[in-house]
PDB file of C-alpha atoms in Angstrom:
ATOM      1  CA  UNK A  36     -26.381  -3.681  -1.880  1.00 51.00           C
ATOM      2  CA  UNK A  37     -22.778  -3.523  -1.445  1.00 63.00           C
ATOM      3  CA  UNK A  38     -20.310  -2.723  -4.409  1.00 72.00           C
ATOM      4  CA  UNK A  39     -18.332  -5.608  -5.265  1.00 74.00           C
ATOM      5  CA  UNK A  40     -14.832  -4.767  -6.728  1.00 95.00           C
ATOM      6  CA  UNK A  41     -12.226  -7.180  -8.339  1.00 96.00           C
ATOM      7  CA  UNK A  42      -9.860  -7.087  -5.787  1.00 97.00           C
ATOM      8  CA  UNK A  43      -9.151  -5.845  -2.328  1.00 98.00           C
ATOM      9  CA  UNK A  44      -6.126  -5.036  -0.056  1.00 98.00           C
ATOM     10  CA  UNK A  45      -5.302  -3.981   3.155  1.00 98.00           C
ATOM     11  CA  UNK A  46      -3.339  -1.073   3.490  1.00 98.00           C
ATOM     12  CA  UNK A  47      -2.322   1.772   5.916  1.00 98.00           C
ATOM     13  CA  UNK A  48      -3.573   5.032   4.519  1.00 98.00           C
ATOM     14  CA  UNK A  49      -2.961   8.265   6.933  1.00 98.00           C
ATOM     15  CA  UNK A  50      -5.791  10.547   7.947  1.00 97.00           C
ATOM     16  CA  UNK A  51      -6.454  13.235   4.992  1.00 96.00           C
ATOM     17  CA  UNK A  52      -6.272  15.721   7.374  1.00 96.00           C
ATOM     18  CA  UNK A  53      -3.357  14.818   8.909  1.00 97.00           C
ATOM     19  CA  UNK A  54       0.291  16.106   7.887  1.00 97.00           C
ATOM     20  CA  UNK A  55       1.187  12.540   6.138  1.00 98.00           C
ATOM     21  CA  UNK A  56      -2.298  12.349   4.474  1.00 98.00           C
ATOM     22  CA  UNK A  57      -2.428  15.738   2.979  1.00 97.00           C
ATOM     23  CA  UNK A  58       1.011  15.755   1.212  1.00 97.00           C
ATOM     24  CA  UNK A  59       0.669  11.814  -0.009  1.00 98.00           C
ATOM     25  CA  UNK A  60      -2.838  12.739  -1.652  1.00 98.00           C
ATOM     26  CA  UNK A  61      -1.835  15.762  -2.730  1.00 97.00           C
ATOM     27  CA  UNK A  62       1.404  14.870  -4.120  1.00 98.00           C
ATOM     28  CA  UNK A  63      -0.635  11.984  -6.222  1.00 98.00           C
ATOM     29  CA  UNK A  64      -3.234  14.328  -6.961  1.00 97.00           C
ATOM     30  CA  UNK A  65      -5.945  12.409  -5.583  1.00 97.00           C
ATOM     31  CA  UNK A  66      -8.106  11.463  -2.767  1.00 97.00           C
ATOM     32  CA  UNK A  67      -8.689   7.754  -2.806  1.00 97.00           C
ATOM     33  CA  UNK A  68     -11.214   7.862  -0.215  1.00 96.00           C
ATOM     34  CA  UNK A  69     -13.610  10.882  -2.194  1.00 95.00           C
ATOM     35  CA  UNK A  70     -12.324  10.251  -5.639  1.00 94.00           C
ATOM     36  CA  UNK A  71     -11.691  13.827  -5.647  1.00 96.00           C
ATOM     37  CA  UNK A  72      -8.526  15.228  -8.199  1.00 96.00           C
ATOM     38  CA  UNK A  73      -6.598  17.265  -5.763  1.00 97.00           C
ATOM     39  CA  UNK A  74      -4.152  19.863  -6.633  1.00 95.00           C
ATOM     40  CA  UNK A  75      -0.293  18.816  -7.068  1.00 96.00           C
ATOM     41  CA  UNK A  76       2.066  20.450  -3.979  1.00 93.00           C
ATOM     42  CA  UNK A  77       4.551  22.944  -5.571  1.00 93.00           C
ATOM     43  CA  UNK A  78       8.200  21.117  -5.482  1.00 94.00           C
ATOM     44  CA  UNK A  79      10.800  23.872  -6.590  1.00 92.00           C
ATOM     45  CA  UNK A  80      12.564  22.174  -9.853  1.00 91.00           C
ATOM     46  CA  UNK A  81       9.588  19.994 -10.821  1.00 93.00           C
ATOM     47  CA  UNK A  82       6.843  21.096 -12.904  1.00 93.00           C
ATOM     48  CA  UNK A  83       3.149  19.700 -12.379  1.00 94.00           C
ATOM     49  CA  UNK A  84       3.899  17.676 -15.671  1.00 95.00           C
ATOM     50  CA  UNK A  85       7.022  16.357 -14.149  1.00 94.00           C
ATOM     51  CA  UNK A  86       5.220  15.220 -10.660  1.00 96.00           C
ATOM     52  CA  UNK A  87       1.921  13.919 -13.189  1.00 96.00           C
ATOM     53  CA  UNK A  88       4.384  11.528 -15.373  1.00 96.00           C
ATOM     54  CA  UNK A  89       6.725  10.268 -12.519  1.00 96.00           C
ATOM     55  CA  UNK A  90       3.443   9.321 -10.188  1.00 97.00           C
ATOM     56  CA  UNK A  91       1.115   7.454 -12.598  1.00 96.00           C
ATOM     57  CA  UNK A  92       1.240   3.968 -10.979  1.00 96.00           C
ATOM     58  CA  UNK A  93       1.167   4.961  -7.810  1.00 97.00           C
ATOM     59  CA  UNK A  94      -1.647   7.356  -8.527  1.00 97.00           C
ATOM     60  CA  UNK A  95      -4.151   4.849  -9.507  1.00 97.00           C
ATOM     61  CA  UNK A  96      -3.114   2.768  -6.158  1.00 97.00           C
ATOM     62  CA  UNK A  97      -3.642   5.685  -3.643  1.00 97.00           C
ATOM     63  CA  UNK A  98      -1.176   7.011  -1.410  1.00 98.00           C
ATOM     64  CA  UNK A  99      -0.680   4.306   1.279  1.00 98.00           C
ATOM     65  CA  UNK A 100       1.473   1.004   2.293  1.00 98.00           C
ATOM     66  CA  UNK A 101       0.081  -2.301   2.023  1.00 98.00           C
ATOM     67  CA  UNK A 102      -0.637  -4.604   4.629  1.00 98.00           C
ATOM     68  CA  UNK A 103      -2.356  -7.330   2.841  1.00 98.00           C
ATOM     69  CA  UNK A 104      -1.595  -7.654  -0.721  1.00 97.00           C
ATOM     70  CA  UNK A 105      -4.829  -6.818  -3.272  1.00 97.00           C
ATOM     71  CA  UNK A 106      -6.417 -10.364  -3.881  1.00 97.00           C
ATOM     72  CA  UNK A 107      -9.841 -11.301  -5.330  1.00 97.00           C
ATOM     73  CA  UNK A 108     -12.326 -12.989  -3.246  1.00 97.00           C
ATOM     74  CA  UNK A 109     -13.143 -16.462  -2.755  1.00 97.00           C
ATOM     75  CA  UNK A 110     -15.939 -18.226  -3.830  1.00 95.00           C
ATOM     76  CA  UNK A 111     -18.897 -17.735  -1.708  1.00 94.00           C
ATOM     77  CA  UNK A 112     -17.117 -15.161   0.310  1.00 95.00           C
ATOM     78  CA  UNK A 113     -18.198 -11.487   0.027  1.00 94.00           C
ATOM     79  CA  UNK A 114     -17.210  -8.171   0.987  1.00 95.00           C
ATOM     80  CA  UNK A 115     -19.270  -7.571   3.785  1.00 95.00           C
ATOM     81  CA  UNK A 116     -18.143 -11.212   5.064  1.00 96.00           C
ATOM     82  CA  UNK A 117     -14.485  -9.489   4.422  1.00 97.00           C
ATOM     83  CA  UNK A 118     -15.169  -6.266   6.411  1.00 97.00           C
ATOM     84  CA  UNK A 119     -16.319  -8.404   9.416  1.00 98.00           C
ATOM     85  CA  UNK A 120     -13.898 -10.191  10.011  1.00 98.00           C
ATOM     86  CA  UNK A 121     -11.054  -7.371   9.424  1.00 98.00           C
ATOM     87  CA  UNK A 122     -13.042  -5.384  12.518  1.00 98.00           C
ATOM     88  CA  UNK A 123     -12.949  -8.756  14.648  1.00 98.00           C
ATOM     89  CA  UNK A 124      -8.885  -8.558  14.528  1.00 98.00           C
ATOM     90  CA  UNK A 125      -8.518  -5.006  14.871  1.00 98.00           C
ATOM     91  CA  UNK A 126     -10.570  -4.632  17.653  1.00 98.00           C
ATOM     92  CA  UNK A 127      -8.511  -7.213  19.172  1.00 98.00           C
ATOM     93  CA  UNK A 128      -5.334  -5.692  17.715  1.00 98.00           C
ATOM     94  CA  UNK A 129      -3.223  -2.550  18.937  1.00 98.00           C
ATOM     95  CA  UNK A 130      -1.759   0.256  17.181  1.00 98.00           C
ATOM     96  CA  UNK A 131       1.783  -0.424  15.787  1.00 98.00           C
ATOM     97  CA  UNK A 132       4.635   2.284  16.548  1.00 98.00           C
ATOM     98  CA  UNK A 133       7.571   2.426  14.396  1.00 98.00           C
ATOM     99  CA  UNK A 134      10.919   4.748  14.220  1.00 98.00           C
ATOM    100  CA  UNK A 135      10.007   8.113  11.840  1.00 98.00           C
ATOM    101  CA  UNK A 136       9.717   7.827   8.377  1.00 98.00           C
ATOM    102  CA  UNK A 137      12.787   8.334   6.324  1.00 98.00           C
ATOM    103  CA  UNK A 138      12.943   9.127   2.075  1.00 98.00           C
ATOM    104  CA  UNK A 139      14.791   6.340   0.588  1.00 95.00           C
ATOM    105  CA  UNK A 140      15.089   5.015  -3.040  1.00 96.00           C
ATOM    106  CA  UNK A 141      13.442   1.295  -3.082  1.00 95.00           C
ATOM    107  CA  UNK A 142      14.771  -0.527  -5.903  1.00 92.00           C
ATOM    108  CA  UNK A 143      14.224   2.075  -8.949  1.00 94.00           C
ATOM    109  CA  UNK A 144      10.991   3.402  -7.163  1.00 96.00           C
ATOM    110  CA  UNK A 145      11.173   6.493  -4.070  1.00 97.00           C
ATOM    111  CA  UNK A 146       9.280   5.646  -0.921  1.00 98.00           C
ATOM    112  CA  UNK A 147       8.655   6.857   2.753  1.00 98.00           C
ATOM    113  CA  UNK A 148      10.074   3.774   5.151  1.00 98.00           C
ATOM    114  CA  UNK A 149       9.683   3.636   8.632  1.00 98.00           C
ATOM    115  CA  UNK A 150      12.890   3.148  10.527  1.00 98.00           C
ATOM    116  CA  UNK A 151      13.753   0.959  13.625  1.00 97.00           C
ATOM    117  CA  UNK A 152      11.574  -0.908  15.403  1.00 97.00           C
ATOM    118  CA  UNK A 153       9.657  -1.902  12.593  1.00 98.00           C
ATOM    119  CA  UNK A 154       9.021  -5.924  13.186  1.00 98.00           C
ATOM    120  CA  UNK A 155       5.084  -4.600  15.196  1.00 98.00           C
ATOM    121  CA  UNK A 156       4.566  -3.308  12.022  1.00 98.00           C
ATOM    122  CA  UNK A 157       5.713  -6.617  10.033  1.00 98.00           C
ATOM    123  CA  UNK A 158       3.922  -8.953  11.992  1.00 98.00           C
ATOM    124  CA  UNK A 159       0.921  -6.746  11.631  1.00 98.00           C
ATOM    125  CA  UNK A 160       1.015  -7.287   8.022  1.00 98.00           C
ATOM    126  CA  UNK A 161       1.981 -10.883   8.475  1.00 98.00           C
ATOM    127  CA  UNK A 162      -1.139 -11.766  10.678  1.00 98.00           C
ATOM    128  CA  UNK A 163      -3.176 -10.167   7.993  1.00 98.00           C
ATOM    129  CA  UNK A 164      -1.582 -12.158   5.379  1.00 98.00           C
ATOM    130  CA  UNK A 165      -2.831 -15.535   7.559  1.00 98.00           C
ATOM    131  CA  UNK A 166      -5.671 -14.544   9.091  1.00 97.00           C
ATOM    132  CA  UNK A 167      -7.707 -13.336   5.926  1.00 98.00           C
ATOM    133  CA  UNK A 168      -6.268 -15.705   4.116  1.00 98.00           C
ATOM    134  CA  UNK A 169      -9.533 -18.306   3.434  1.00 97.00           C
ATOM    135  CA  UNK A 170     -10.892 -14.807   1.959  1.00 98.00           C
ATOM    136  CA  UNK A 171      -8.509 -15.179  -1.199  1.00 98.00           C
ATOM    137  CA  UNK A 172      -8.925 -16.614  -4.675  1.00 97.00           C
ATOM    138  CA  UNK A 173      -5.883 -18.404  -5.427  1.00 94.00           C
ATOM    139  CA  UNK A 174      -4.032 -16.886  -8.236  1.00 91.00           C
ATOM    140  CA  UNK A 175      -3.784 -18.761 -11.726  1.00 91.00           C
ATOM    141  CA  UNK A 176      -0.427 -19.969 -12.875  1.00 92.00           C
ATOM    142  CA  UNK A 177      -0.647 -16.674 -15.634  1.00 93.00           C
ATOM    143  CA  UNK A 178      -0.811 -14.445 -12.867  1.00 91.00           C
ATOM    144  CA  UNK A 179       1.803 -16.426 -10.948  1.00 94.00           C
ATOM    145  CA  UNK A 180       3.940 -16.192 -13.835  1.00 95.00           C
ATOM    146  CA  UNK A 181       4.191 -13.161 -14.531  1.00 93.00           C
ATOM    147  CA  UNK A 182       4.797 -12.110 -10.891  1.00 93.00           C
ATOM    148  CA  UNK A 183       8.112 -14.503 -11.712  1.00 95.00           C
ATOM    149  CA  UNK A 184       9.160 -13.154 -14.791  1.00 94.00           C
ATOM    150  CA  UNK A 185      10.570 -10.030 -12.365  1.00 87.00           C
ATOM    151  CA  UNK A 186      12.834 -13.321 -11.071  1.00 94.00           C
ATOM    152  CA  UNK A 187      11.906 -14.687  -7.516  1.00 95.00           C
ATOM    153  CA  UNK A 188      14.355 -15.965  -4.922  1.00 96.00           C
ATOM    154  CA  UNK A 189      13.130 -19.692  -3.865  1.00 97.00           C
ATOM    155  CA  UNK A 190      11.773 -18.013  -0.432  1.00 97.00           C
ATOM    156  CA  UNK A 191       9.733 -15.568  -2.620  1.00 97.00           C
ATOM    157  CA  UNK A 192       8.423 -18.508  -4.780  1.00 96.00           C
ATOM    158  CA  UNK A 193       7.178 -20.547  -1.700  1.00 97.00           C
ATOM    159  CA  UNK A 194       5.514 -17.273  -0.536  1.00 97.00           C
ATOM    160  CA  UNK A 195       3.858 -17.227  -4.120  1.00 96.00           C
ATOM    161  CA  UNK A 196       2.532 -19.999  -4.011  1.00 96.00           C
ATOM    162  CA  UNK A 197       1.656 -20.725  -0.516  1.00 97.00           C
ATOM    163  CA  UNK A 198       0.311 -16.764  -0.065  1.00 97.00           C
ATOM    164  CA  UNK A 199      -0.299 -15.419  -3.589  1.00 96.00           C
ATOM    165  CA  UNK A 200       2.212 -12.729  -3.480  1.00 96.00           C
ATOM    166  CA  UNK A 201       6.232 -12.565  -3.151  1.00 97.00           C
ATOM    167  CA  UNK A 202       6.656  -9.798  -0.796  1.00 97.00           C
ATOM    168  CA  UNK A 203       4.822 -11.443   2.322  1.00 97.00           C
ATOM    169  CA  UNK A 204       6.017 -12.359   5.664  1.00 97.00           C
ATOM    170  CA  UNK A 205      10.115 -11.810   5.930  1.00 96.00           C
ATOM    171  CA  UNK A 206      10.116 -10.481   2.722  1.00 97.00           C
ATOM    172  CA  UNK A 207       7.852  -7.703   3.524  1.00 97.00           C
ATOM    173  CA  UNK A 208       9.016  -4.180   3.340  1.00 97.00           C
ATOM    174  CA  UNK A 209       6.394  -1.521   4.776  1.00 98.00           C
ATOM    175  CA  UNK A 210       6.333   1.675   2.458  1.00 98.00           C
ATOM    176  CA  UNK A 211       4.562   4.342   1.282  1.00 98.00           C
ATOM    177  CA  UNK A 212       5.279   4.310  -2.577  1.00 98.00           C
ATOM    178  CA  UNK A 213       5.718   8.411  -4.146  1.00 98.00           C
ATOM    179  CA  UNK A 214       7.169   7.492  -7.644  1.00 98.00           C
ATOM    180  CA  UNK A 215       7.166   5.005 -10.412  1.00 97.00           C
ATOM    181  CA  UNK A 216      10.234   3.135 -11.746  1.00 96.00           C
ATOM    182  CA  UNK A 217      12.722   6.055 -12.579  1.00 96.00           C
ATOM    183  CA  UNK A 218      15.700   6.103 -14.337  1.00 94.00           C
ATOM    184  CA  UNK A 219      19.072   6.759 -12.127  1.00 91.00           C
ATOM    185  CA  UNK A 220      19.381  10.647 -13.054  1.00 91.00           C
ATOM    186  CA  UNK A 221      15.231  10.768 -12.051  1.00 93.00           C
ATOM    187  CA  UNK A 222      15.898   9.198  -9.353  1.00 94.00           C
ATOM    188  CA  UNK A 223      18.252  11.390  -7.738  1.00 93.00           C
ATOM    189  CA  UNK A 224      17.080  14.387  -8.973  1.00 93.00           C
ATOM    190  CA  UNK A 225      13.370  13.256  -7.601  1.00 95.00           C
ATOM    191  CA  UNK A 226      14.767  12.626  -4.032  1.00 95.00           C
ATOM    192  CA  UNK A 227      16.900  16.138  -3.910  1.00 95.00           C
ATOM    193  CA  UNK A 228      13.781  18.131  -5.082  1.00 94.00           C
ATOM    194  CA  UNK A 229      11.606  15.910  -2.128  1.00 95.00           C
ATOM    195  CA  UNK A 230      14.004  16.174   0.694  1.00 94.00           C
ATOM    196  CA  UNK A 231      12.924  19.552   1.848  1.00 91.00           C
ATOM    197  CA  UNK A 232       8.911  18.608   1.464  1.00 92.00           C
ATOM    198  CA  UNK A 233       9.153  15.994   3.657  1.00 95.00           C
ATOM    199  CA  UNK A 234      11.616  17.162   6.355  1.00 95.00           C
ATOM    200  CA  UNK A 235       8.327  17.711   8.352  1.00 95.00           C
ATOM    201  CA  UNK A 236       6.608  14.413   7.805  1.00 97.00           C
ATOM    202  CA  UNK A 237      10.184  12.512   8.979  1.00 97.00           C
ATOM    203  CA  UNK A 238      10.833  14.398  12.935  1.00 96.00           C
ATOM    204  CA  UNK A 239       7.668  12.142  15.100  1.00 96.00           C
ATOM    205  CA  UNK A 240       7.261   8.433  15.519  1.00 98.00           C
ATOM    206  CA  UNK A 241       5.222   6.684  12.582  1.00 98.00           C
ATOM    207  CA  UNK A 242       2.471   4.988  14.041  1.00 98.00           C
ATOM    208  CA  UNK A 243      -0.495   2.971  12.226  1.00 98.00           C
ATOM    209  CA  UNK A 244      -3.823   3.442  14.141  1.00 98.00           C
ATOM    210  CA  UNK A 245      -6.443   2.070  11.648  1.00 98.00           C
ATOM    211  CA  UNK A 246      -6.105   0.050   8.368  1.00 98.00           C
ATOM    212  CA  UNK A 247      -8.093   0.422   5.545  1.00 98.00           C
ATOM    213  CA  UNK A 248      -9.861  -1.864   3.275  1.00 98.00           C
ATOM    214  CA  UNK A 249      -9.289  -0.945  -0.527  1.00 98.00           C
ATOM    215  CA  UNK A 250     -11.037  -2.329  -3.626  1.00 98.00           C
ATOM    216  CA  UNK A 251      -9.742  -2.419  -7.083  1.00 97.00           C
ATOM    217  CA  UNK A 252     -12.448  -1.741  -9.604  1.00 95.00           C
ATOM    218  CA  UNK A 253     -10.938  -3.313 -12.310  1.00 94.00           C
ATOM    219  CA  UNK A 254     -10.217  -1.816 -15.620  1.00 93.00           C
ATOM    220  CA  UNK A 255      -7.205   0.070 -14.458  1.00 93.00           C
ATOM    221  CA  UNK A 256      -9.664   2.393 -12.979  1.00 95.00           C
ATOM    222  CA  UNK A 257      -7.820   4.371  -9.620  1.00 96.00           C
ATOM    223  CA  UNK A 258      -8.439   2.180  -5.888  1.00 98.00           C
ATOM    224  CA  UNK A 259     -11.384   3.492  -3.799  1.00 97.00           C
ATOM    225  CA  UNK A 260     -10.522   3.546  -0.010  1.00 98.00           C
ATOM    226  CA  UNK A 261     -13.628   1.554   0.984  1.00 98.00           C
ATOM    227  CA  UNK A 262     -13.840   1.370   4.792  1.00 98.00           C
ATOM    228  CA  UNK A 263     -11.489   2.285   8.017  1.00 98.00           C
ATOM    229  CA  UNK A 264     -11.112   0.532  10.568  1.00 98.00           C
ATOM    230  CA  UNK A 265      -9.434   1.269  14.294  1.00 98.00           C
ATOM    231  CA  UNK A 266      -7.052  -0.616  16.019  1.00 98.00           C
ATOM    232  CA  UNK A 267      -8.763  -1.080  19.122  1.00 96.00           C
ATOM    233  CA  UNK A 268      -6.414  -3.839  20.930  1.00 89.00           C
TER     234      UNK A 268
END
């Protein structure tokens, strides 16, 4: 039988092997694909304790950048129902290329952002926000509450309501999250100390070939990367 989890999103998650996919794990000490702890990269003027308390949130997500927002499913829909109908778009759907990553400070957060062109990339996340739509649960007013106690401009309400999430369809942002919230000295300090790791990761084109589905255990237990799939289009 197949393992039902409380939620599930669509995200881009790189290749483990590859360049992008061995410093995000690594640098969040964790393989969300295996489950398997992975040793922290060496970042001259951060300790391993450092790297462990500035990564915690993102650590239980996974390295990756959503697509789809994590959602529970609807009634009488399942998550093999879910994984066939994410392989019917992608196979119609073609790889996105973007402009190469770049480090920037999000907010109070750090994150890898593809530059120019990026709008492939947000109407790939947009169609995924429509077309698995009838796959969500809609949220509760709770849960829609406290997404608005972080203060929602009336564009981000409508998107609340309509998709179950703020950050969908112009206000999307594609990134790959490395920190949690940090405090204006961390935050600086963070970036200088990453700047030389991820030179390397920032010279090519970003491109997304796959997706991945995710599922959220529950329980504030760490994501699982469940299933990739190809964009085939």
């Amino acid at each position: 039988m197949t393992e039902q989890y409380q939620r599930y999103g669509i995200y881009f998650a790189p290749e483990p092997q590859s360049a992008l996919g061995q410093f995000g794990n690594a640098w969040l000490g964790r393989d969300p694909e295996t489950g398997n702890v992975l040793h922290r990269p060496e970042v001259t003027g951060l300790s391993k304790a450092d790297i462990v308390a500035a990564t915690t949130s993102p650590t239980r997500y996974g390295f990756h950048g959503t697509l789809k927002p994590p959602f529970a499913l609807a009634d009488g829909m399942g998550r093999s129902d879910l994984e066939v109908a994410i392989a019917d778009f992608c196979d119609v759907t073609a790889p996105v290329v973007c402009g190469p990553l770049m480090l920037k400070p999000l907010g109070r957060f750090l994150a890898l952002v593809p530059t120019e062109p990026v709008a492939d990339l947000a109407e790939l996340a947009a169609s995924f926000v429509r077309k698995l739509d009838d796959f969500r649960q809609p949220e509760d007013e709770a849960a829609m509450n406290k997404r608005r106690a972080a203060g929602l401009s009336d564009r981000q309400e409508e998107n609340l309501v309509r998709w179950g999430y703020p950050y969908v369809m112009e206000e999307f942002r594609f990134h790959l999250t490395l920190t949690n919230k940090l405090a204006d000295d961390q935050l600086t300090f963070m970036r200088d100390a990453l700047s030389g790791q991820v030179v390397p990761l920032c010279e090519a084109a970003f491109t997304v070939r796959d997706v991945c589905l995710f599922g959220d255990p529950g329980d504030q237990k760490p994501f699982r990367l469940l299933k990739r799939f190809s964009l085939n289009g």
